[in-house]
mmCIF file with all atom_site columns, C-alpha atoms in Angstrom:
data_model
loop_
_atom_site.group_PDB
_atom_site.id
_atom_site.type_symbol
_atom_site.label_atom_id
_atom_site.label_alt_id
_atom_site.label_comp_id
_atom_site.label_asym_id
_atom_site.label_entity_id
_atom_site.label_seq_id
_atom_site.pdbx_PDB_ins_code
_atom_site.Cartn_x
_atom_site.Cartn_y
_atom_site.Cartn_z
_atom_site.occupancy
_atom_site.B_iso_or_equiv
_atom_site.pdbx_formal_charge
_atom_site.auth_seq_id
_atom_site.auth_comp_id
_atom_site.auth_asym_id
_atom_site.auth_atom_id
_atom_site.pdbx_PDB_model_num
ATOM 1   C CA . MET A 1 1   ? 4.174   12.913 -18.341 1.00 0.00 ? 493 MET A CA 1
ATOM 2   C CA . PRO A 1 2   ? 1.444   10.766 -19.987 1.00 0.00 ? 494 PRO A CA 1
ATOM 3   C CA . ASN A 1 3   ? -1.109  12.812 -21.949 1.00 0.00 ? 495 ASN A CA 1
ATOM 4   C CA . THR A 1 4   ? -3.972  11.021 -20.222 1.00 0.00 ? 496 THR A CA 1
ATOM 5   C CA . LEU A 1 5   ? -2.743  12.075 -16.770 1.00 0.00 ? 497 LEU A CA 1
ATOM 6   C CA . ARG A 1 6   ? -2.223  15.668 -17.916 1.00 0.00 ? 498 ARG A CA 1
ATOM 7   C CA . ALA A 1 7   ? -5.754  15.819 -19.287 1.00 0.00 ? 499 ALA A CA 1
ATOM 8   C CA . LYS A 1 8   ? -7.264  14.372 -16.129 1.00 0.00 ? 500 LYS A CA 1
ATOM 9   C CA . VAL A 1 9   ? -5.340  16.699 -13.841 1.00 0.00 ? 501 VAL A CA 1
ATOM 10  C CA . GLY A 1 10  ? -6.322  19.696 -15.927 1.00 0.00 ? 502 GLY A CA 1
ATOM 11  C CA . ALA A 1 11  ? -9.974  18.695 -15.886 1.00 0.00 ? 503 ALA A CA 1
ATOM 12  C CA . VAL A 1 12  ? -10.054 18.323 -12.118 1.00 0.00 ? 504 VAL A CA 1
ATOM 13  C CA . ALA A 1 13  ? -8.242  21.630 -11.656 1.00 0.00 ? 505 ALA A CA 1
ATOM 14  C CA . ARG A 1 14  ? -11.185 23.435 -13.273 1.00 0.00 ? 506 ARG A CA 1
ATOM 15  C CA . ILE A 1 15  ? -13.659 22.112 -10.751 1.00 0.00 ? 507 ILE A CA 1
ATOM 16  C CA . VAL A 1 16  ? -13.798 24.846 -8.124  1.00 0.00 ? 508 VAL A CA 1
ATOM 17  C CA . GLY A 1 17  ? -14.043 23.938 -4.479  1.00 0.00 ? 509 GLY A CA 1
ATOM 18  C CA . ILE A 1 18  ? -13.570 20.150 -4.545  1.00 0.00 ? 510 ILE A CA 1
ATOM 19  C CA . VAL A 1 19  ? -9.796  19.825 -4.463  1.00 0.00 ? 511 VAL A CA 1
ATOM 20  C CA . ALA A 1 20  ? -9.554  19.227 -0.741  1.00 0.00 ? 512 ALA A CA 1
ATOM 21  C CA . ALA A 1 21  ? -12.465 16.787 -0.670  1.00 0.00 ? 513 ALA A CA 1
ATOM 22  C CA . LEU A 1 22  ? -10.915 14.695 -3.421  1.00 0.00 ? 514 LEU A CA 1
ATOM 23  C CA . CYS A 1 23  ? -7.646  14.381 -1.560  1.00 0.00 ? 515 CYS A CA 1
ATOM 24  C CA . ALA A 1 24  ? -9.401  13.501 1.667   1.00 0.00 ? 516 ALA A CA 1
ATOM 25  C CA . ALA A 1 25  ? -11.536 10.807 0.065   1.00 0.00 ? 517 ALA A CA 1
ATOM 26  C CA . ALA A 1 26  ? -8.604  9.235  -1.734  1.00 0.00 ? 518 ALA A CA 1
ATOM 27  C CA . ALA A 1 27  ? -6.212  9.179  1.197   1.00 0.00 ? 519 ALA A CA 1
ATOM 28  C CA . ALA A 1 28  ? -8.827  7.521  3.399   1.00 0.00 ? 520 ALA A CA 1
ATOM 29  C CA . SER A 1 29  ? -8.498  4.313  1.408   1.00 0.00 ? 521 SER A CA 1
ATOM 30  C CA . SER A 1 30  ? -4.924  3.779  2.598   1.00 0.00 ? 522 SER A CA 1
ATOM 31  C CA . VAL A 1 31  ? -5.367  4.453  6.307   1.00 0.00 ? 523 VAL A CA 1
ATOM 32  C CA . ALA A 1 32  ? -5.881  0.895  7.518   1.00 0.00 ? 524 ALA A CA 1
ATOM 33  C CA . SER A 1 33  ? -2.792  -0.521 5.879   1.00 0.00 ? 525 SER A CA 1
ATOM 34  C CA . ALA A 1 34  ? -0.730  2.573  6.613   1.00 0.00 ? 526 ALA A CA 1
ATOM 35  C CA . GLY A 1 35  ? -1.375  2.333  10.322  1.00 0.00 ? 527 GLY A CA 1
ATOM 36  C CA . ALA A 1 36  ? 0.086   -1.149 10.481  1.00 0.00 ? 528 ALA A CA 1
ATOM 37  C CA . ALA A 1 37  ? 3.377   0.016  9.020   1.00 0.00 ? 529 ALA A CA 1
ATOM 38  C CA . VAL A 1 38  ? 4.383   2.721  11.449  1.00 0.00 ? 530 VAL A CA 1
ATOM 39  C CA . HIS A 1 39  ? 6.809   2.112  14.287  1.00 0.00 ? 531 HIS A CA 1
ATOM 40  C CA . ALA A 1 40  ? 7.937   3.925  17.393  1.00 0.00 ? 532 ALA A CA 1
ATOM 41  C CA . ALA A 1 41  ? 9.971   7.070  16.925  1.00 0.00 ? 533 ALA A CA 1
ATOM 42  C CA . PRO A 1 42  ? 13.599  6.743  17.996  1.00 0.00 ? 534 PRO A CA 1
ATOM 43  C CA . GLY A 1 43  ? 14.771  9.040  20.747  1.00 0.00 ? 535 GLY A CA 1
ATOM 44  C CA . ARG A 1 44  ? 16.515  12.228 19.667  1.00 0.00 ? 536 ARG A CA 1
ATOM 45  C CA . SER A 1 45  ? 18.352  14.867 21.634  1.00 0.00 ? 537 SER A CA 1
ATOM 46  C CA . SER A 1 46  ? 16.629  18.183 22.196  1.00 0.00 ? 538 SER A CA 1
ATOM 47  C CA . ALA A 1 47  ? 17.657  21.085 20.029  1.00 0.00 ? 539 ALA A CA 1
ATOM 48  C CA . ASN A 1 48  ? 16.121  24.354 18.952  1.00 0.00 ? 540 ASN A CA 1
ATOM 49  C CA . ALA A 1 49  ? 17.204  25.842 15.644  1.00 0.00 ? 541 ALA A CA 1
ATOM 50  C CA . ASN A 1 50  ? 15.291  29.058 16.260  1.00 0.00 ? 542 ASN A CA 1
ATOM 51  C CA . HIS A 1 51  ? 16.510  31.715 18.668  1.00 0.00 ? 543 HIS A CA 1
ATOM 52  C CA . GLU A 1 52  ? 12.930  32.570 19.634  1.00 0.00 ? 544 GLU A CA 1
ATOM 53  C CA . VAL A 1 53  ? 12.081  30.637 22.786  1.00 0.00 ? 545 VAL A CA 1
ATOM 54  C CA . GLY A 1 54  ? 9.439   28.011 22.152  1.00 0.00 ? 546 GLY A CA 1
ATOM 55  C CA . MET A 1 55  ? 9.583   28.091 18.333  1.00 0.00 ? 547 MET A CA 1
ATOM 56  C CA . TYR A 1 56  ? 10.717  24.940 16.563  1.00 0.00 ? 548 TYR A CA 1
ATOM 57  C CA . GLY A 1 57  ? 11.308  24.971 12.827  1.00 0.00 ? 549 GLY A CA 1
ATOM 58  C CA . ASP A 1 58  ? 11.185  27.890 10.420  1.00 0.00 ? 550 ASP A CA 1
ATOM 59  C CA . PRO A 1 59  ? 7.699   28.309 8.911   1.00 0.00 ? 551 PRO A CA 1
ATOM 60  C CA . ALA A 1 60  ? 8.662   31.497 7.051   1.00 0.00 ? 552 ALA A CA 1
ATOM 61  C CA . ALA A 1 61  ? 11.500  29.728 5.244   1.00 0.00 ? 553 ALA A CA 1
ATOM 62  C CA . ALA A 1 62  ? 9.290   26.733 4.393   1.00 0.00 ? 554 ALA A CA 1
ATOM 63  C CA . ALA A 1 63  ? 6.286   28.765 3.210   1.00 0.00 ? 555 ALA A CA 1
ATOM 64  C CA . PRO A 1 64  ? 7.568   29.430 -0.356  1.00 0.00 ? 556 PRO A CA 1
ATOM 65  C CA . ASN A 1 65  ? 7.480   25.675 -1.018  1.00 0.00 ? 557 ASN A CA 1
ATOM 66  C CA . TRP A 1 66  ? 3.709   25.530 -0.559  1.00 0.00 ? 558 TRP A CA 1
ATOM 67  C CA . ARG A 1 67  ? 1.621   24.787 -3.641  1.00 0.00 ? 559 ARG A CA 1
ATOM 68  C CA . GLN A 1 68  ? -2.100  24.114 -3.875  1.00 0.00 ? 560 GLN A CA 1
ATOM 69  C CA . GLN A 1 69  ? -3.021  20.730 -5.284  1.00 0.00 ? 561 GLN A CA 1
ATOM 70  C CA . HIS A 1 70  ? -5.218  20.369 -8.367  1.00 0.00 ? 562 HIS A CA 1
ATOM 71  C CA . THR A 1 71  ? -6.260  16.759 -7.892  1.00 0.00 ? 563 THR A CA 1
ATOM 72  C CA . PHE A 1 72  ? -6.300  14.258 -5.021  1.00 0.00 ? 564 PHE A CA 1
ATOM 73  C CA . ASP A 1 73  ? -2.508  14.094 -4.681  1.00 0.00 ? 565 ASP A CA 1
ATOM 74  C CA . CYS A 1 74  ? -1.917  15.617 -1.246  1.00 0.00 ? 566 CYS A CA 1
ATOM 75  C CA . GLY A 1 75  ? 0.705   12.988 -0.413  1.00 0.00 ? 567 GLY A CA 1
ATOM 76  C CA . GLU A 1 76  ? 2.687   13.727 -3.549  1.00 0.00 ? 568 GLU A CA 1
ATOM 77  C CA . MET A 1 77  ? 2.391   17.480 -2.970  1.00 0.00 ? 569 MET A CA 1
ATOM 78  C CA . ALA A 1 78  ? 3.663   17.056 0.580   1.00 0.00 ? 570 ALA A CA 1
ATOM 79  C CA . VAL A 1 79  ? 6.669   15.149 -0.758  1.00 0.00 ? 571 VAL A CA 1
ATOM 80  C CA . ALA A 1 80  ? 7.329   17.873 -3.350  1.00 0.00 ? 572 ALA A CA 1
ATOM 81  C CA . ASP A 1 81  ? 7.171   20.487 -0.579  1.00 0.00 ? 573 ASP A CA 1
ATOM 82  C CA . VAL A 1 82  ? 9.748   18.646 1.529   1.00 0.00 ? 574 VAL A CA 1
ATOM 83  C CA . VAL A 1 83  ? 11.991  18.050 -1.488  1.00 0.00 ? 575 VAL A CA 1
ATOM 84  C CA . GLY A 1 84  ? 11.931  21.794 -2.127  1.00 0.00 ? 576 GLY A CA 1
ATOM 85  C CA . GLN A 1 85  ? 12.812  22.564 1.477   1.00 0.00 ? 577 GLN A CA 1
ATOM 86  C CA . ILE A 1 86  ? 15.743  20.172 1.554   1.00 0.00 ? 578 ILE A CA 1
ATOM 87  C CA . THR A 1 87  ? 17.210  20.422 -1.954  1.00 0.00 ? 579 THR A CA 1
ATOM 88  C CA . GLY A 1 88  ? 16.066  23.854 -3.106  1.00 0.00 ? 580 GLY A CA 1
ATOM 89  C CA . HIS A 1 89  ? 14.605  22.279 -6.259  1.00 0.00 ? 581 HIS A CA 1
ATOM 90  C CA . GLN A 1 90  ? 10.894  21.576 -5.894  1.00 0.00 ? 582 GLN A CA 1
ATOM 91  C CA . PRO A 1 91  ? 9.247   19.260 -8.448  1.00 0.00 ? 583 PRO A CA 1
ATOM 92  C CA . ALA A 1 92  ? 6.066   20.549 -10.065 1.00 0.00 ? 584 ALA A CA 1
ATOM 93  C CA . GLU A 1 93  ? 2.754   18.838 -9.367  1.00 0.00 ? 585 GLU A CA 1
ATOM 94  C CA . GLN A 1 94  ? 2.674   17.158 -12.781 1.00 0.00 ? 586 GLN A CA 1
ATOM 95  C CA . GLN A 1 95  ? 6.224   15.889 -12.290 1.00 0.00 ? 587 GLN A CA 1
ATOM 96  C CA . ILE A 1 96  ? 5.631   14.367 -8.848  1.00 0.00 ? 588 ILE A CA 1
ATOM 97  C CA . ALA A 1 97  ? 2.303   12.883 -9.952  1.00 0.00 ? 589 ALA A CA 1
ATOM 98  C CA . ALA A 1 98  ? 3.931   11.313 -13.028 1.00 0.00 ? 590 ALA A CA 1
ATOM 99  C CA . LEU A 1 99  ? 6.680   9.847  -10.846 1.00 0.00 ? 591 LEU A CA 1
ATOM 100 C CA . ALA A 1 100 ? 4.139   8.365  -8.424  1.00 0.00 ? 592 ALA A CA 1
ATOM 101 C CA . GLU A 1 101 ? 2.043   7.003  -11.286 1.00 0.00 ? 593 GLU A CA 1
ATOM 102 C CA . SER A 1 102 ? 5.053   5.249  -12.822 1.00 0.00 ? 594 SER A CA 1
ATOM 103 C CA . THR A 1 103 ? 6.672   3.943  -9.610  1.00 0.00 ? 595 THR A CA 1
ATOM 104 C CA . PRO A 1 104 ? 5.583   0.582  -8.154  1.00 0.00 ? 596 PRO A CA 1
ATOM 105 C CA . SER A 1 105 ? 4.047   0.805  -4.703  1.00 0.00 ? 597 SER A CA 1
ATOM 106 C CA . ALA A 1 106 ? 5.881   -0.792 -1.808  1.00 0.00 ? 598 ALA A CA 1
ATOM 107 C CA . ALA A 1 107 ? 2.582   -1.270 0.033   1.00 0.00 ? 599 ALA A CA 1
ATOM 108 C CA . ARG A 1 108 ? 0.209   -2.809 -2.539  1.00 0.00 ? 600 ARG A CA 1
ATOM 109 C CA . PRO A 1 109 ? -0.014  -4.023 -6.140  1.00 0.00 ? 601 PRO A CA 1
ATOM 110 C CA . GLY A 1 110 ? 0.234   -1.345 -8.813  1.00 0.00 ? 602 GLY A CA 1
ATOM 111 C CA . PRO A 1 111 ? 1.712   2.141  -8.829  1.00 0.00 ? 603 PRO A CA 1
ATOM 112 C CA . ILE A 1 112 ? 2.055   4.465  -5.859  1.00 0.00 ? 604 ILE A CA 1
ATOM 113 C CA . TRP A 1 113 ? -0.654  6.790  -7.173  1.00 0.00 ? 605 TRP A CA 1
ATOM 114 C CA . ASN A 1 114 ? -3.497  6.910  -9.673  1.00 0.00 ? 606 ASN A CA 1
ATOM 115 C CA . LEU A 1 115 ? -6.676  8.927  -10.030 1.00 0.00 ? 607 LEU A CA 1
ATOM 116 C CA . SER A 1 116 ? -8.851  6.244  -8.443  1.00 0.00 ? 608 SER A CA 1
ATOM 117 C CA . ALA A 1 117 ? -6.785  5.404  -5.347  1.00 0.00 ? 609 ALA A CA 1
ATOM 118 C CA . GLY A 1 118 ? -5.083  7.365  -2.597  1.00 0.00 ? 610 GLY A CA 1
ATOM 119 C CA . THR A 1 119 ? -1.422  7.154  -1.698  1.00 0.00 ? 611 THR A CA 1
ATOM 120 C CA . ASP A 1 120 ? -0.347  4.847  1.124   1.00 0.00 ? 612 ASP A CA 1
ATOM 121 C CA . ILE A 1 121 ? 1.841   6.554  3.725   1.00 0.00 ? 613 ILE A CA 1
ATOM 122 C CA . ARG A 1 122 ? 4.401   3.765  3.364   1.00 0.00 ? 614 ARG A CA 1
ATOM 123 C CA . ASP A 1 123 ? 5.097   4.941  -0.183  1.00 0.00 ? 615 ASP A CA 1
ATOM 124 C CA . LEU A 1 124 ? 6.110   8.492  0.714   1.00 0.00 ? 616 LEU A CA 1
ATOM 125 C CA . PRO A 1 125 ? 9.675   7.419  1.675   1.00 0.00 ? 617 PRO A CA 1
ATOM 126 C CA . VAL A 1 126 ? 9.857   5.679  -1.721  1.00 0.00 ? 618 VAL A CA 1
ATOM 127 C CA . LEU A 1 127 ? 9.117   8.967  -3.481  1.00 0.00 ? 619 LEU A CA 1
ATOM 128 C CA . LEU A 1 128 ? 11.548  10.887 -1.267  1.00 0.00 ? 620 LEU A CA 1
ATOM 129 C CA . ALA A 1 129 ? 14.262  8.326  -2.010  1.00 0.00 ? 621 ALA A CA 1
ATOM 130 C CA . HIS A 1 130 ? 13.953  9.194  -5.707  1.00 0.00 ? 622 HIS A CA 1
ATOM 131 C CA . TYR A 1 131 ? 15.362  12.612 -4.727  1.00 0.00 ? 623 TYR A CA 1
ATOM 132 C CA . ARG A 1 132 ? 18.076  11.023 -2.558  1.00 0.00 ? 624 ARG A CA 1
ATOM 133 C CA . ILE A 1 133 ? 16.258  11.889 0.652   1.00 0.00 ? 625 ILE A CA 1
ATOM 134 C CA . LYS A 1 134 ? 16.021  9.168  3.294   1.00 0.00 ? 626 LYS A CA 1
ATOM 135 C CA . ALA A 1 135 ? 13.000  9.119  5.577   1.00 0.00 ? 627 ALA A CA 1
ATOM 136 C CA . ASP A 1 136 ? 11.315  6.971  8.235   1.00 0.00 ? 628 ASP A CA 1
ATOM 137 C CA . ASN A 1 137 ? 7.628   6.118  8.611   1.00 0.00 ? 629 ASN A CA 1
ATOM 138 C CA . ILE A 1 138 ? 7.067   6.388  12.368  1.00 0.00 ? 630 ILE A CA 1
ATOM 139 C CA . GLN A 1 139 ? 4.646   6.982  15.185  1.00 0.00 ? 631 GLN A CA 1
ATOM 140 C CA . SER A 1 140 ? 5.570   10.211 16.912  1.00 0.00 ? 632 SER A CA 1
ATOM 141 C CA . THR A 1 141 ? 4.596   12.886 19.433  1.00 0.00 ? 633 THR A CA 1
ATOM 142 C CA . ILE A 1 142 ? 4.465   16.666 19.509  1.00 0.00 ? 634 ILE A CA 1
ATOM 143 C CA . SER A 1 143 ? 7.677   16.823 21.538  1.00 0.00 ? 635 SER A CA 1
ATOM 144 C CA . ALA A 1 144 ? 9.454   14.517 19.085  1.00 0.00 ? 636 ALA A CA 1
ATOM 145 C CA . LEU A 1 145 ? 8.275   16.650 16.147  1.00 0.00 ? 637 LEU A CA 1
ATOM 146 C CA . GLU A 1 146 ? 9.650   19.715 17.919  1.00 0.00 ? 638 GLU A CA 1
ATOM 147 C CA . GLN A 1 147 ? 13.063  18.077 18.047  1.00 0.00 ? 639 GLN A CA 1
ATOM 148 C CA . ASP A 1 148 ? 12.810  16.978 14.406  1.00 0.00 ? 640 ASP A CA 1
ATOM 149 C CA . LEU A 1 149 ? 11.969  20.512 13.301  1.00 0.00 ? 641 LEU A CA 1
ATOM 150 C CA . ALA A 1 150 ? 14.767  21.961 15.423  1.00 0.00 ? 642 ALA A CA 1
ATOM 151 C CA . GLU A 1 151 ? 17.152  19.579 13.647  1.00 0.00 ? 643 GLU A CA 1
ATOM 152 C CA . LYS A 1 152 ? 15.808  20.800 10.282  1.00 0.00 ? 644 LYS A CA 1
ATOM 153 C CA . ARG A 1 153 ? 14.194  17.515 9.335   1.00 0.00 ? 645 ARG A CA 1
ATOM 154 C CA . GLY A 1 154 ? 11.286  17.418 6.893   1.00 0.00 ? 646 GLY A CA 1
ATOM 155 C CA . VAL A 1 155 ? 8.024   16.300 8.506   1.00 0.00 ? 647 VAL A CA 1
ATOM 156 C CA . ILE A 1 156 ? 4.861   15.027 6.794   1.00 0.00 ? 648 ILE A CA 1
ATOM 157 C CA . VAL A 1 157 ? 1.853   13.836 8.812   1.00 0.00 ? 649 VAL A CA 1
ATOM 158 C CA . LEU A 1 158 ? -1.378  12.029 7.975   1.00 0.00 ? 650 LEU A CA 1
ATOM 159 C CA . LEU A 1 159 ? -4.361  13.576 9.731   1.00 0.00 ? 651 LEU A CA 1
ATOM 160 C CA . ASN A 1 160 ? -8.072  14.302 9.536   1.00 0.00 ? 652 ASN A CA 1
ATOM 161 C CA . ALA A 1 161 ? -8.849  17.177 7.185   1.00 0.00 ? 653 ALA A CA 1
ATOM 162 C CA . GLU A 1 162 ? -12.292 17.995 8.602   1.00 0.00 ? 654 GLU A CA 1
ATOM 163 C CA . THR A 1 163 ? -10.816 18.603 12.053  1.00 0.00 ? 655 THR A CA 1
ATOM 164 C CA . ILE A 1 164 ? -8.013  20.825 10.770  1.00 0.00 ? 656 ILE A CA 1
ATOM 165 C CA . TRP A 1 165 ? -10.365 22.832 8.546   1.00 0.00 ? 657 TRP A CA 1
ATOM 166 C CA . ASN A 1 166 ? -13.247 22.837 11.073  1.00 0.00 ? 658 ASN A CA 1
ATOM 167 C CA . ARG A 1 167 ? -15.679 21.541 8.474   1.00 0.00 ? 659 ARG A CA 1
ATOM 168 C CA . PRO A 1 168 ? -18.566 19.062 8.746   1.00 0.00 ? 660 PRO A CA 1
ATOM 169 C CA . GLY A 1 169 ? -17.770 15.449 8.019   1.00 0.00 ? 661 GLY A CA 1
ATOM 170 C CA . LYS A 1 170 ? -16.272 12.288 9.428   1.00 0.00 ? 662 LYS A CA 1
ATOM 171 C CA . ARG A 1 171 ? -13.617 13.190 11.973  1.00 0.00 ? 663 ARG A CA 1
ATOM 172 C CA . ASN A 1 172 ? -12.327 9.786  12.987  1.00 0.00 ? 664 ASN A CA 1
ATOM 173 C CA . ALA A 1 173 ? -10.453 8.997  9.763   1.00 0.00 ? 665 ALA A CA 1
ATOM 174 C CA . ALA A 1 174 ? -6.938  9.984  8.733   1.00 0.00 ? 666 ALA A CA 1
ATOM 175 C CA . ASN A 1 175 ? -7.489  11.261 5.198   1.00 0.00 ? 667 ASN A CA 1
ATOM 176 C CA . HIS A 1 176 ? -5.084  14.076 4.364   1.00 0.00 ? 668 HIS A CA 1
ATOM 177 C CA . PHE A 1 177 ? -1.306  14.643 4.187   1.00 0.00 ? 669 PHE A CA 1
ATOM 178 C CA . VAL A 1 178 ? 0.248   17.964 5.260   1.00 0.00 ? 670 VAL A CA 1
ATOM 179 C CA . VAL A 1 179 ? 3.773   19.224 5.932   1.00 0.00 ? 671 VAL A CA 1
ATOM 180 C CA . VAL A 1 180 ? 4.555   20.391 9.470   1.00 0.00 ? 672 VAL A CA 1
ATOM 181 C CA . THR A 1 181 ? 6.822   23.428 9.167   1.00 0.00 ? 673 THR A CA 1
ATOM 182 C CA . GLY A 1 182 ? 6.905   24.702 12.735  1.00 0.00 ? 674 GLY A CA 1
ATOM 183 C CA . ILE A 1 183 ? 5.610   24.357 16.264  1.00 0.00 ? 675 ILE A CA 1
ATOM 184 C CA . ASP A 1 184 ? 5.300   27.422 18.480  1.00 0.00 ? 676 ASP A CA 1
ATOM 185 C CA . ALA A 1 185 ? 5.158   25.903 21.942  1.00 0.00 ? 677 ALA A CA 1
ATOM 186 C CA . LYS A 1 186 ? 4.891   29.318 23.584  1.00 0.00 ? 678 LYS A CA 1
ATOM 187 C CA . VAL A 1 187 ? 1.772   30.334 21.647  1.00 0.00 ? 679 VAL A CA 1
ATOM 188 C CA . GLY A 1 188 ? 0.430   26.793 21.301  1.00 0.00 ? 680 GLY A CA 1
ATOM 189 C CA . VAL A 1 189 ? 0.262   26.692 17.505  1.00 0.00 ? 681 VAL A CA 1
ATOM 190 C CA . VAL A 1 190 ? 1.356   24.223 14.821  1.00 0.00 ? 682 VAL A CA 1
ATOM 191 C CA . HIS A 1 191 ? 2.393   25.670 11.436  1.00 0.00 ? 683 HIS A CA 1
ATOM 192 C CA . LEU A 1 192 ? 1.507   23.668 8.319   1.00 0.00 ? 684 LEU A CA 1
ATOM 193 C CA . ASN A 1 193 ? 1.938   23.788 4.571   1.00 0.00 ? 685 ASN A CA 1
ATOM 194 C CA . ASP A 1 194 ? -1.425  22.356 3.507   1.00 0.00 ? 686 ASP A CA 1
ATOM 195 C CA . SER A 1 195 ? -1.932  21.804 -0.224  1.00 0.00 ? 687 SER A CA 1
ATOM 196 C CA . GLY A 1 196 ? -5.645  21.065 0.203   1.00 0.00 ? 688 GLY A CA 1
ATOM 197 C CA . ILE A 1 197 ? -6.899  24.625 0.699   1.00 0.00 ? 689 ILE A CA 1
ATOM 198 C CA . MET A 1 198 ? -6.308  27.986 -0.937  1.00 0.00 ? 690 MET A CA 1
ATOM 199 C CA . ASN A 1 199 ? -4.938  29.554 2.266   1.00 0.00 ? 691 ASN A CA 1
ATOM 200 C CA . GLY A 1 200 ? -2.810  26.523 3.152   1.00 0.00 ? 692 GLY A CA 1
ATOM 201 C CA . ARG A 1 201 ? 0.525   28.359 3.006   1.00 0.00 ? 693 ARG A CA 1
ATOM 202 C CA . ASP A 1 202 ? 1.715   28.539 6.641   1.00 0.00 ? 694 ASP A CA 1
ATOM 203 C CA . GLU A 1 203 ? -1.683  27.395 7.897   1.00 0.00 ? 695 GLU A CA 1
ATOM 204 C CA . GLN A 1 204 ? -1.758  27.738 11.686  1.00 0.00 ? 696 GLN A CA 1
ATOM 205 C CA . VAL A 1 205 ? -3.836  25.577 14.006  1.00 0.00 ? 697 VAL A CA 1
ATOM 206 C CA . PRO A 1 206 ? -3.907  25.167 17.787  1.00 0.00 ? 698 PRO A CA 1
ATOM 207 C CA . ILE A 1 207 ? -1.781  22.305 19.060  1.00 0.00 ? 699 ILE A CA 1
ATOM 208 C CA . ALA A 1 208 ? -4.865  20.698 20.635  1.00 0.00 ? 700 ALA A CA 1
ATOM 209 C CA . THR A 1 209 ? -6.687  20.747 17.289  1.00 0.00 ? 701 THR A CA 1
ATOM 210 C CA . PHE A 1 210 ? -3.652  19.332 15.507  1.00 0.00 ? 702 PHE A CA 1
ATOM 211 C CA . GLU A 1 211 ? -3.320  16.486 18.014  1.00 0.00 ? 703 GLU A CA 1
ATOM 212 C CA . GLN A 1 212 ? -7.014  15.654 17.652  1.00 0.00 ? 704 GLN A CA 1
ATOM 213 C CA . ALA A 1 213 ? -6.680  15.563 13.863  1.00 0.00 ? 705 ALA A CA 1
ATOM 214 C CA . TRP A 1 214 ? -3.457  13.551 14.044  1.00 0.00 ? 706 TRP A CA 1
ATOM 215 C CA . ALA A 1 215 ? -4.797  10.833 16.367  1.00 0.00 ? 707 ALA A CA 1
ATOM 216 C CA . PRO A 1 216 ? -6.897  8.680  13.948  1.00 0.00 ? 708 PRO A CA 1
ATOM 217 C CA . ASN A 1 217 ? -3.843  7.026  12.356  1.00 0.00 ? 709 ASN A CA 1
ATOM 218 C CA . ARG A 1 218 ? -1.912  6.761  15.621  1.00 0.00 ? 710 ARG A CA 1
ATOM 219 C CA . ASN A 1 219 ? 0.187   9.917  15.181  1.00 0.00 ? 711 ASN A CA 1
ATOM 220 C CA . SER A 1 220 ? 1.880   8.608  12.052  1.00 0.00 ? 712 SER A CA 1
ATOM 221 C CA . ALA A 1 221 ? 4.523   10.733 10.382  1.00 0.00 ? 713 ALA A CA 1
ATOM 222 C CA . ILE A 1 222 ? 7.206   10.683 7.715   1.00 0.00 ? 714 ILE A CA 1
ATOM 223 C CA . VAL A 1 223 ? 10.428  12.230 9.045   1.00 0.00 ? 715 VAL A CA 1
ATOM 224 C CA . THR A 1 224 ? 13.527  12.734 6.944   1.00 0.00 ? 716 THR A CA 1
ATOM 225 C CA . LYS A 1 225 ? 16.915  11.595 8.197   1.00 0.00 ? 717 LYS A CA 1
#
């Protein structure tokens, strides 16, 4: 990993309380172009991998892959989380950031990630492909995500952080990547691994709140194949 990147990441990590804001501000820069790239989710057959009625996915199994970010790299951290879930070998934050910094973007000139620009959603499948994981950039629905989780697919979504965290700020912008690890249709809760906050491991939000936060970028998602 370049020494300059390591020094910058370490410096930001020491600034208490701004990690989530940095990620949100950076990701916002890619929303307009990201929205144009998504496409309709293909139909999938219903399945439920969990014996508990109404629960899709396995949040408890996914929770150990959660890590808190130390700079504005929520997209990269979400990819690392999914890689850990699927392969059992999760890249460290410095490793995934170095990969993104050295990999050309498929959406714009320059690398996928740097300290001054957020990650475009169209580049997340590029990062996943480095780990031999194929993924689609789609527009989706809660019911489609339920099926994806039941089929043990990795799911990353781009949403509004202020809505999810119930904090003041602009709520009509998609500015933060999180991993969806489960949907409990019976209770009405979505389970997330959210690298932007200290208690983001198996973060749980009402489905209505999740849908409100997910709407600004037209319910865009990265779903592994």
